[in-house]
CSV table of C-alpha atoms and ligand atoms in Angstrom, one decimal:
chain,number,residue,atom,x,y,z
P,1,UNK,CA,113.8,82.5,115.2
P,2,UNK,CA,112.3,86.1,114.3
P,3,UNK,CA,108.8,87.1,115.7
P,4,UNK,CA,106.7,86.7,112.3
P,5,UNK,CA,103.8,87.8,113.4
P,6,UNK,CA,102.7,91.1,111.5
P,7,UNK,CA,99.4,92.7,112.0
P,8,UNK,CA,98.0,93.9,108.4
P,9,UNK,CA,94.5,94.6,109.4
P,10,UNK,CA,94.4,98.3,107.8
P,11,UNK,CA,96.3,96.8,104.7
P,12,UNK,CA,93.5,94.4,104.3
P,13,UNK,CA,90.5,96.7,104.9
P,14,UNK,CA,92.3,99.0,102.4
P,15,UNK,CA,93.0,96.3,99.7
P,16,UNK,CA,89.6,95.0,100.3
P,17,UNK,CA,87.9,98.4,99.5
P,18,UNK,CA,90.3,98.9,96.4
P,19,UNK,CA,89.0,95.7,94.4
P,20,UNK,CA,85.6,97.2,94.1
P,21,UNK,CA,87.1,100.7,93.0
P,22,UNK,CA,89.9,99.4,90.8
P,23,UNK,CA,90.4,96.5,88.6
P,24,UNK,CA,92.1,93.8,91.0
P,25,UNK,CA,92.4,96.5,93.7
P,26,UNK,CA,95.5,98.1,91.8
P,27,UNK,CA,96.9,100.4,89.4
P,28,UNK,CA,99.0,98.2,87.8
P,29,UNK,CA,99.0,94.3,87.8
P,30,UNK,CA,102.3,93.2,89.1
P,31,UNK,CA,101.2,95.0,92.4
P,32,UNK,CA,98.2,92.5,93.3
P,33,UNK,CA,100.8,89.9,94.7
P,34,UNK,CA,99.0,87.3,92.4
P,35,UNK,CA,101.9,85.1,92.1
P,36,UNK,CA,103.1,84.8,95.6
P,37,UNK,CA,99.6,84.5,97.1
P,38,UNK,CA,98.2,86.6,100.0
P,39,UNK,CA,97.4,90.3,99.8
P,40,UNK,CA,99.3,93.2,98.8
P,41,UNK,CA,100.9,95.7,101.7
P,42,UNK,CA,99.3,99.2,101.4
P,43,UNK,CA,102.0,101.8,101.8
P,44,UNK,CA,101.7,104.8,104.1
P,45,UNK,CA,105.0,106.3,103.4
P,46,UNK,CA,108.7,105.6,102.0
P,47,UNK,CA,112.0,106.9,103.5
P,48,UNK,CA,115.6,105.9,102.5
P,49,UNK,CA,115.6,102.2,102.0
P,50,UNK,CA,112.6,101.7,104.0
P,51,UNK,CA,108.6,101.7,103.7
P,52,UNK,CA,106.3,101.8,106.1
P,53,UNK,CA,102.9,100.2,105.8
P,54,UNK,CA,99.3,101.5,107.0
P,55,UNK,CA,99.7,99.4,110.0
P,56,UNK,CA,102.6,100.7,111.2
P,57,UNK,CA,105.1,97.9,109.8
P,58,UNK,CA,108.6,99.1,108.7
P,59,UNK,CA,110.2,97.0,105.8
P,60,UNK,CA,113.5,97.1,104.1
P,61,UNK,CA,112.8,97.7,100.3
P,62,UNK,CA,114.4,96.0,97.6
P,63,UNK,CA,111.6,97.1,95.0
P,64,UNK,CA,112.4,100.7,94.9
P,65,UNK,CA,109.2,101.8,93.2
P,66,UNK,CA,110.5,99.4,90.4
P,67,UNK,CA,113.6,101.2,89.9
P,68,UNK,CA,113.6,104.9,90.1
P,69,UNK,CA,114.7,105.3,94.1
P,70,UNK,CA,118.3,104.5,93.5
P,71,UNK,CA,119.4,107.5,96.1
P,72,UNK,CA,116.7,106.0,98.3
P,73,UNK,CA,113.4,106.8,98.5
P,74,UNK,CA,112.3,110.6,99.5
P,75,UNK,CA,116.1,111.9,99.2
P,76,UNK,CA,116.2,115.1,101.2
P,77,UNK,CA,118.1,116.8,98.3
P,78,UNK,CA,115.2,115.8,95.6
P,79,UNK,CA,112.5,116.6,98.3
P,80,UNK,CA,113.5,120.1,98.6
P,81,UNK,CA,114.5,120.6,94.9
P,82,UNK,CA,110.6,119.3,94.4
P,83,UNK,CA,109.5,122.2,96.9
P,84,UNK,CA,111.4,125.0,95.6
P,85,UNK,CA,110.0,123.8,91.7
P,86,UNK,CA,106.5,123.2,93.2
P,87,UNK,CA,106.2,127.0,93.9
P,88,UNK,CA,106.5,127.8,90.3
P,89,UNK,CA,103.7,125.4,89.6
P,90,UNK,CA,103.1,122.1,88.5
P,91,UNK,CA,103.0,122.1,84.4
P,92,UNK,CA,104.0,124.5,81.9
P,93,UNK,CA,103.0,123.0,78.6
P,94,UNK,CA,105.9,124.9,77.2
P,95,UNK,CA,109.3,125.1,76.9
P,96,UNK,CA,111.4,125.1,80.2
P,97,UNK,CA,115.0,125.4,80.8
P,98,UNK,CA,114.7,122.5,83.4
P,99,UNK,CA,114.3,120.1,80.1
P,100,UNK,CA,117.7,121.5,78.5
P,101,UNK,CA,119.2,120.7,81.9
P,102,UNK,CA,118.3,116.9,81.9
P,103,UNK,CA,118.5,116.5,78.5
P,104,UNK,CA,122.3,117.9,78.5
P,105,UNK,CA,122.7,115.4,81.5
P,106,UNK,CA,121.4,112.6,79.8
P,107,UNK,CA,123.3,113.1,76.4
P,108,UNK,CA,126.8,113.6,78.3
P,109,UNK,CA,125.8,110.2,80.5
P,110,UNK,CA,124.4,107.8,77.9
P,111,UNK,CA,126.9,106.9,74.8
P,112,UNK,CA,124.3,106.5,71.9
P,113,UNK,CA,122.3,109.8,73.1
P,114,UNK,CA,123.0,112.4,70.6
P,115,UNK,CA,119.6,114.0,71.3
P,116,UNK,CA,116.8,113.5,73.3
P,117,UNK,CA,112.9,113.4,73.7
P,118,UNK,CA,111.1,113.2,77.1
P,119,UNK,CA,107.8,111.4,77.4
P,120,UNK,CA,106.1,110.3,80.6
P,121,UNK,CA,106.6,106.6,81.1
P,122,UNK,CA,109.1,103.8,79.7
P,123,UNK,CA,105.8,102.5,77.9
P,124,UNK,CA,105.5,105.6,75.8
P,125,UNK,CA,109.3,106.0,75.2
P,126,UNK,CA,109.3,102.3,73.5
P,127,UNK,CA,106.0,103.0,71.6
P,128,UNK,CA,107.6,105.9,70.0
P,129,UNK,CA,110.9,104.4,69.4
P,130,UNK,CA,109.2,101.6,67.5
P,131,UNK,CA,107.5,104.0,65.2
P,132,UNK,CA,110.9,105.8,64.7
P,133,UNK,CA,112.5,102.4,63.9
P,134,UNK,CA,109.8,101.7,61.3
P,135,UNK,CA,109.7,105.1,59.9
P,136,UNK,CA,113.6,105.2,59.8
P,137,UNK,CA,114.2,102.0,58.2
P,138,UNK,CA,110.9,102.0,56.0
P,139,UNK,CA,110.7,98.1,57.3
P,140,UNK,CA,108.0,96.7,59.4
P,141,UNK,CA,109.0,93.9,61.5
P,142,UNK,CA,111.0,94.0,64.6
P,143,UNK,CA,112.6,91.3,66.8
P,144,UNK,CA,112.1,91.2,70.3
P,145,UNK,CA,113.3,88.5,73.0
P,146,UNK,CA,111.4,86.3,75.1
P,147,UNK,CA,110.8,87.5,78.7
P,148,UNK,CA,111.9,91.2,77.8
P,149,UNK,CA,109.3,93.7,78.7
P,150,UNK,CA,109.3,96.7,76.6
P,151,UNK,CA,105.6,98.2,78.3
P,152,UNK,CA,102.3,97.3,77.5
P,153,UNK,CA,102.1,98.7,74.0
P,154,UNK,CA,100.0,96.1,71.6
P,155,UNK,CA,103.3,95.5,69.3
P,156,UNK,CA,105.0,94.6,72.5
P,157,UNK,CA,102.9,91.9,74.2
P,158,UNK,CA,104.3,88.9,72.9
P,159,UNK,CA,106.2,86.7,75.2
P,160,UNK,CA,106.8,89.9,77.3
P,161,UNK,CA,108.1,88.8,80.8
P,162,UNK,CA,107.3,89.7,84.6
P,163,UNK,CA,103.6,91.0,84.7
P,164,UNK,CA,102.4,88.8,81.6
P,165,UNK,CA,104.1,85.8,82.7
P,166,UNK,CA,103.0,86.3,86.2
P,167,UNK,CA,99.5,86.4,85.7
P,168,UNK,CA,99.9,83.5,83.1
P,169,UNK,CA,98.8,85.4,80.2
P,170,UNK,CA,100.2,84.2,77.1
P,171,UNK,CA,99.6,87.7,75.3
P,172,UNK,CA,96.8,89.8,76.0
P,173,UNK,CA,93.1,89.7,74.7
P,174,UNK,CA,92.5,92.8,72.9
P,175,UNK,CA,95.7,93.1,71.1
P,176,UNK,CA,95.1,92.3,67.4
P,177,UNK,CA,96.7,89.8,65.7
P,178,UNK,CA,98.0,92.6,62.9
P,179,UNK,CA,99.8,94.5,65.8
P,180,UNK,CA,102.2,91.6,66.6
P,181,UNK,CA,102.4,90.1,63.1
P,182,UNK,CA,105.5,92.0,62.6
P,183,UNK,CA,106.8,91.3,66.0
P,184,UNK,CA,109.3,88.5,65.9
P,185,UNK,CA,110.9,86.7,69.1
P,186,UNK,CA,114.1,85.1,70.0
P,187,UNK,CA,115.3,83.4,73.0
P,188,UNK,CA,117.5,85.8,74.9
P,189,UNK,CA,121.3,85.3,74.5
P,190,UNK,CA,120.6,83.2,71.4
P,191,UNK,CA,122.5,84.9,68.6
P,192,UNK,CA,122.1,82.0,66.2
P,193,UNK,CA,118.1,82.4,66.5
P,194,UNK,CA,118.6,86.1,65.7
P,195,UNK,CA,120.4,85.3,62.4
P,196,UNK,CA,117.8,82.8,61.3
P,197,UNK,CA,115.4,85.4,61.7
P,198,UNK,CA,117.4,88.2,59.7
P,199,UNK,CA,118.1,85.1,57.1
P,200,UNK,CA,114.4,84.4,56.9
P,201,UNK,CA,113.5,88.0,56.5
P,202,UNK,CA,115.8,89.6,54.6
P,203,UNK,CA,115.7,93.4,54.1
P,204,UNK,CA,112.1,93.5,56.2
P,205,UNK,CA,113.5,94.1,59.5
P,206,UNK,CA,113.6,97.6,61.3
P,207,UNK,CA,115.7,96.7,64.2
P,208,UNK,CA,116.1,94.7,67.4
P,209,UNK,CA,115.1,95.8,70.7
P,210,UNK,CA,116.1,94.3,73.9
P,211,UNK,CA,117.0,94.7,77.8
P,212,UNK,CA,120.8,94.8,77.5
P,213,UNK,CA,120.5,93.3,80.9
P,214,UNK,CA,117.0,91.6,81.6
P,215,UNK,CA,115.3,92.4,84.7
P,216,UNK,CA,111.5,91.6,83.6
P,217,UNK,CA,112.1,87.3,83.5
P,218,UNK,CA,114.0,88.1,86.5
P,219,UNK,CA,117.9,89.2,86.4
P,220,UNK,CA,119.5,88.0,83.6
P,221,UNK,CA,123.0,89.3,82.2
P,222,UNK,CA,124.1,89.1,78.8
P,223,UNK,CA,126.3,86.2,77.8
P,224,UNK,CA,129.8,87.3,76.5
P,225,UNK,CA,129.7,88.2,73.0
P,226,UNK,CA,125.8,88.6,72.8
P,227,UNK,CA,125.7,92.5,72.9
P,228,UNK,CA,128.4,92.5,70.2
P,229,UNK,CA,126.7,90.1,68.2
P,230,UNK,CA,123.7,91.9,67.9
P,231,UNK,CA,125.7,95.2,67.0
P,232,UNK,CA,127.0,93.3,64.2
P,233,UNK,CA,124.1,91.7,62.9
P,234,UNK,CA,121.9,94.9,62.9
P,235,UNK,CA,124.6,96.5,61.2
P,236,UNK,CA,125.1,93.7,58.6
P,237,UNK,CA,121.4,93.6,57.9
P,238,UNK,CA,121.0,97.8,57.7
P,239,UNK,CA,118.7,97.4,61.0
P,240,UNK,CA,118.7,99.2,64.3
P,241,UNK,CA,119.8,98.1,67.3
P,242,UNK,CA,117.8,99.8,70.2
P,243,UNK,CA,118.6,99.4,74.2
P,244,UNK,CA,115.6,99.7,76.1
P,245,UNK,CA,117.3,100.8,79.2
P,246,UNK,CA,114.3,101.9,81.3
P,247,UNK,CA,115.3,99.6,84.0
P,248,UNK,CA,119.2,99.6,83.6
P,249,UNK,CA,119.7,103.1,82.7
P,250,UNK,CA,121.6,105.2,85.3
P,251,UNK,CA,121.4,101.9,87.4
P,252,UNK,CA,123.9,99.2,85.7
P,253,UNK,CA,126.4,102.2,85.5
P,254,UNK,CA,126.0,106.0,85.3
P,255,UNK,CA,126.0,105.7,81.5
P,256,UNK,CA,123.8,102.6,81.8
P,257,UNK,CA,124.5,99.1,80.3
P,258,UNK,CA,125.8,100.2,76.9
P,259,UNK,CA,128.5,102.3,79.2
P,260,UNK,CA,128.9,99.2,81.2
P,261,UNK,CA,129.5,96.5,78.1
P,262,UNK,CA,130.8,99.0,75.8
P,263,UNK,CA,128.3,98.5,72.9
P,264,UNK,CA,126.6,101.7,71.3
P,265,UNK,CA,123.2,101.2,70.1
P,266,UNK,CA,121.4,103.2,67.5
P,267,UNK,CA,118.8,104.6,70.0
P,268,UNK,CA,117.8,103.8,73.8
P,269,UNK,CA,114.7,104.1,75.7
P,270,UNK,CA,115.0,105.2,79.4
P,271,UNK,CA,112.7,105.9,82.1
P,272,UNK,CA,112.5,105.5,86.3
P,273,UNK,CA,115.8,106.7,87.5
P,274,UNK,CA,116.0,109.6,85.5
P,275,UNK,CA,112.4,110.9,86.8
P,276,UNK,CA,113.5,110.4,90.4
P,277,UNK,CA,110.4,108.7,91.4
P,278,UNK,CA,108.0,111.0,89.2
P,279,UNK,CA,106.4,109.8,86.2
P,280,UNK,CA,108.8,110.0,83.4
P,281,UNK,CA,110.1,108.5,80.1
P,282,UNK,CA,112.9,109.4,77.4
P,283,UNK,CA,114.2,108.2,73.9
P,284,UNK,CA,117.2,109.4,72.2
P,285,UNK,CA,120.1,108.2,70.0
P,286,UNK,CA,121.5,109.0,66.9
P,287,UNK,CA,121.1,112.7,65.8
P,288,UNK,CA,120.0,111.6,61.9
P,289,UNK,CA,117.4,109.1,63.2
P,290,UNK,CA,115.7,111.5,66.3
P,291,UNK,CA,115.8,114.3,63.5
P,292,UNK,CA,112.5,112.4,62.0
P,293,UNK,CA,110.7,113.1,64.9
P,294,UNK,CA,108.0,115.8,65.1
P,295,UNK,CA,108.4,119.1,64.6
P,296,UNK,CA,112.0,118.6,63.3
P,297,UNK,CA,110.4,115.8,61.1
P,298,UNK,CA,107.4,113.7,60.2
P,299,UNK,CA,107.2,111.2,62.8
P,300,UNK,CA,104.6,112.1,65.3
P,301,UNK,CA,104.7,111.9,68.9
P,302,UNK,CA,103.4,114.3,71.4
P,303,UNK,CA,102.5,114.6,75.2
P,304,UNK,CA,100.3,117.2,77.4
P,305,UNK,CA,102.8,116.7,80.4
P,306,UNK,CA,105.8,115.7,78.7
P,307,UNK,CA,109.0,117.4,80.1
P,308,UNK,CA,106.9,118.0,83.0
P,309,UNK,CA,108.9,120.6,85.6
P,310,UNK,CA,108.6,118.7,88.7
P,311,UNK,CA,109.5,115.3,86.8
P,312,UNK,CA,112.8,117.4,85.4
P,313,UNK,CA,113.6,118.7,88.7
P,314,UNK,CA,113.5,115.2,90.4
P,315,UNK,CA,115.6,113.6,87.4
P,316,UNK,CA,118.1,116.3,87.7
P,317,UNK,CA,118.9,116.3,91.4
P,318,UNK,CA,118.8,112.3,91.3
P,319,UNK,CA,121.4,112.6,88.5
P,320,UNK,CA,123.5,115.2,90.5
P,321,UNK,CA,123.4,112.7,93.4
P,322,UNK,CA,124.4,109.8,91.3
P,323,UNK,CA,127.4,111.7,89.9
P,324,UNK,CA,129.1,112.1,93.3
P,325,UNK,CA,132.5,110.1,93.4
P,326,UNK,CA,132.3,106.4,94.9
P,327,UNK,CA,128.2,106.2,94.0
P,328,UNK,CA,128.4,103.3,92.1
P,329,UNK,CA,131.3,101.6,93.9
P,330,UNK,CA,129.3,101.6,96.9
P,331,UNK,CA,125.9,100.3,94.8
P,332,UNK,CA,128.2,97.4,93.4
P,333,UNK,CA,129.8,96.7,97.0
P,334,UNK,CA,126.2,96.3,98.7
P,335,UNK,CA,124.5,94.6,96.2
P,336,UNK,CA,127.3,92.1,95.6
P,337,UNK,CA,127.1,91.6,99.7
P,338,UNK,CA,123.1,91.0,99.3
P,339,UNK,CA,123.1,88.5,96.2
P,340,UNK,CA,126.2,86.4,97.4
P,341,UNK,CA,124.9,86.5,100.5
P,342,UNK,CA,121.2,85.3,99.3
P,343,UNK,CA,123.0,82.6,97.1
P,344,UNK,CA,125.0,81.4,99.8
P,345,UNK,CA,122.3,81.2,102.5
P,346,UNK,CA,120.1,79.5,99.7
P,347,UNK,CA,122.7,76.9,98.8
P,348,UNK,CA,123.6,76.4,102.6
P,349,UNK,CA,119.9,75.6,103.6
P,350,UNK,CA,119.8,72.8,100.7
P,351,UNK,CA,117.8,74.8,98.0
P,352,UNK,CA,118.4,74.4,94.3
P,353,UNK,CA,119.2,78.2,93.4
P,354,UNK,CA,121.2,80.7,91.3
P,355,UNK,CA,121.7,84.1,91.1
P,356,UNK,CA,123.9,87.0,90.4
P,357,UNK,CA,124.3,90.9,90.4
P,358,UNK,CA,125.4,93.8,88.4
P,359,UNK,CA,126.0,97.1,89.8
P,360,UNK,CA,122.2,97.9,91.7
P,361,UNK,CA,120.4,95.0,90.2
P,362,UNK,CA,120.2,91.5,91.3
P,363,UNK,CA,118.1,88.5,91.3
P,364,UNK,CA,117.9,84.7,93.1
P,365,UNK,CA,116.1,82.0,90.9
P,366,UNK,CA,114.9,79.1,92.8
P,367,UNK,CA,116.5,76.7,90.2
P,368,UNK,CA,120.0,75.2,90.1
P,369,UNK,CA,120.6,77.0,86.7
P,370,UNK,CA,122.2,78.5,84.9
P,371,UNK,CA,119.6,80.7,83.6
P,372,UNK,CA,120.8,82.5,80.2
P,373,UNK,CA,117.0,82.9,79.3
P,374,UNK,CA,113.3,83.1,80.1
P,375,UNK,CA,112.9,79.5,79.5
P,376,UNK,CA,115.6,78.7,81.9
P,377,UNK,CA,114.0,81.3,84.5
P,378,UNK,CA,110.8,79.4,84.1
P,379,UNK,CA,112.5,76.1,85.7
P,380,UNK,CA,112.6,78.1,88.9
P,381,UNK,CA,110.1,76.9,91.8
P,382,UNK,CA,107.5,79.7,91.9
P,383,UNK,CA,105.8,77.9,94.6
P,384,UNK,CA,108.9,78.1,96.7
P,385,UNK,CA,109.5,81.5,96.0
P,386,UNK,CA,105.8,82.4,96.8
P,387,UNK,CA,106.2,81.2,100.4
P,388,UNK,CA,109.9,82.8,100.7
P,389,UNK,CA,108.6,85.9,99.6
P,390,UNK,CA,105.8,85.8,102.4
P,391,UNK,CA,108.4,84.7,104.8
P,392,UNK,CA,110.5,87.7,103.9
P,393,UNK,CA,107.5,89.9,104.5
P,394,UNK,CA,106.9,88.7,107.6
P,395,UNK,CA,110.4,89.6,108.7
P,396,UNK,CA,110.0,93.0,107.6
P,397,UNK,CA,112.1,92.6,104.2
P,398,UNK,CA,110.0,93.7,100.8
P,399,UNK,CA,110.8,92.1,97.9
P,400,UNK,CA,109.5,91.8,94.0
P,401,UNK,CA,106.2,89.8,94.5
P,402,UNK,CA,107.2,87.7,91.6
P,403,UNK,CA,110.1,85.1,90.7
P,404,UNK,CA,110.4,86.9,87.4
P,405,UNK,CA,111.6,90.5,88.5
P,406,UNK,CA,114.8,91.7,89.2
P,407,UNK,CA,115.5,93.2,92.8
P,408,UNK,CA,117.1,96.5,93.4
P,409,UNK,CA,119.3,98.2,95.9
P,410,UNK,CA,120.1,102.0,96.7
P,411,UNK,CA,122.6,104.3,98.0
P,412,UNK,CA,120.2,104.4,101.2
P,413,UNK,CA,120.8,100.4,101.8
P,414,UNK,CA,123.2,100.1,104.7
P,415,UNK,CA,125.4,97.0,105.9
P,416,UNK,CA,123.5,96.7,108.8
P,417,UNK,CA,120.1,96.5,106.3
P,418,UNK,CA,121.9,93.9,104.0
P,419,UNK,CA,123.0,91.7,107.3
P,420,UNK,CA,119.4,91.7,108.7
P,421,UNK,CA,118.1,90.8,105.1
P,422,UNK,CA,120.5,88.0,105.1
P,423,UNK,CA,119.6,86.9,108.6
P,424,UNK,CA,115.8,86.7,107.7
P,425,UNK,CA,116.6,84.8,104.6
P,426,UNK,CA,118.2,82.3,106.4
P,427,UNK,CA,115.5,81.8,108.9
P,428,UNK,CA,112.9,81.4,106.1
P,429,UNK,CA,114.7,79.2,104.1
P,430,UNK,CA,115.7,76.8,106.8
P,431,UNK,CA,112.0,76.2,107.5
P,432,UNK,CA,111.2,75.9,103.9
U,501,PLP,C1,112.7,97.3,80.3
U,501,PLP,C2,111.2,97.9,80.5
U,501,PLP,N1,111.0,98.8,79.5
U,501,PLP,C3,109.8,99.4,79.8
U,501,PLP,C4,109.0,99.4,80.9
U,501,PLP,C5,107.5,100.1,80.9
U,501,PLP,O1,107.9,101.5,81.7
U,501,PLP,P1,106.8,102.0,82.5
U,501,PLP,O2,106.1,101.2,83.4
U,501,PLP,O3,107.3,103.5,82.8
U,501,PLP,O4,105.6,102.3,81.3
U,501,PLP,C6,109.5,98.8,81.9
U,501,PLP,C7,108.7,98.8,83.1
U,501,PLP,O5,109.1,98.1,84.2
U,501,PLP,C8,111.0,98.1,81.8
U,501,PLP,O6,111.3,97.6,83.0
């Protein structure tokens, strides 16, 4: 039995003060531990696969700042590139060669991207891509999938997965009906439902947007033929296919899920890894579509800090590190060890569970499954997940504080980290 008493006095003090300063004490809702109970841990620093809280406790981290930290936190080469970039200033608000370098790297890597626009977040990328979809097709309706999250813009806050689901908000107050009236939804992995929507809305659907591998309803991979089917249906109906690879980009494979599954969408949104831990987003795709973006074309989209030199620098260095031979083999090996191990431990300790992984993304649901979509995911025992989460935290393992979030590994996670995690999981699950 591991010592499970951790002291979190300072975390508690700081979070108590934060509650009076910021709504719910946080800058983004899923950080608030609402769905797992207890108080969030307040961080002091991160390095490699680890985080340290303000009370000095060390945790093995499987959140990775929600995805960007694929090379490990504060990688020395990223930090030193940032130091050098910092000397030249923090923002230009004008073109820099760094944008060209990162753009070329993204274009070379991601099959669908012929030309790219940098923004500051995944939300911004998805908002812009939606405007572009509508402008290019001259149609208003879009199809999204239940449990997929595409940022917090009004039009996407319909059955929007993780944060919204975790907080039990069906949609958000403040989103006008008119903003979502053109957003049609279907269950993930359900081609027939998508077909029906296309039939019912002939020549009205601008496109289909999805997480090609879902991370925001827990980890849900696409069924065989699903992505292919969407590609065919969108072609057939003159609609665009958009992969939201904010989470999967450079994580599922160097070229994202589109490389892994060999399906090329028309447009792609990105974020997280391409900013190496600094705020970034991007969208790109077919040149004929992207040429509609201002100032090349009439579709307006802009940003004071877009293409920020620090974000570009961290992104370039992160992608350089990912290009090294063996990177994705290592991510696959370590994540398989973790995901298979967690599932085995859960089953051996008598819990209904299912889970899987692809490359550096994984998930474990407390339901016997199989989980093909968000409805299936919701059958999970979230109370049990909350207790599991707390138990793991007390044993120095930091998991995303929601059953409906994918987990992330990094190049910094070692075999010993995984073994320690599995030992902790065994200990916790034996006592639940
Ligand atoms: C698939 C996906 N799209 C969009 C977003 C929004 O990105 P951001 O939080 O950078 O605005 C996220 C965030 O987690 C995401 O996972």
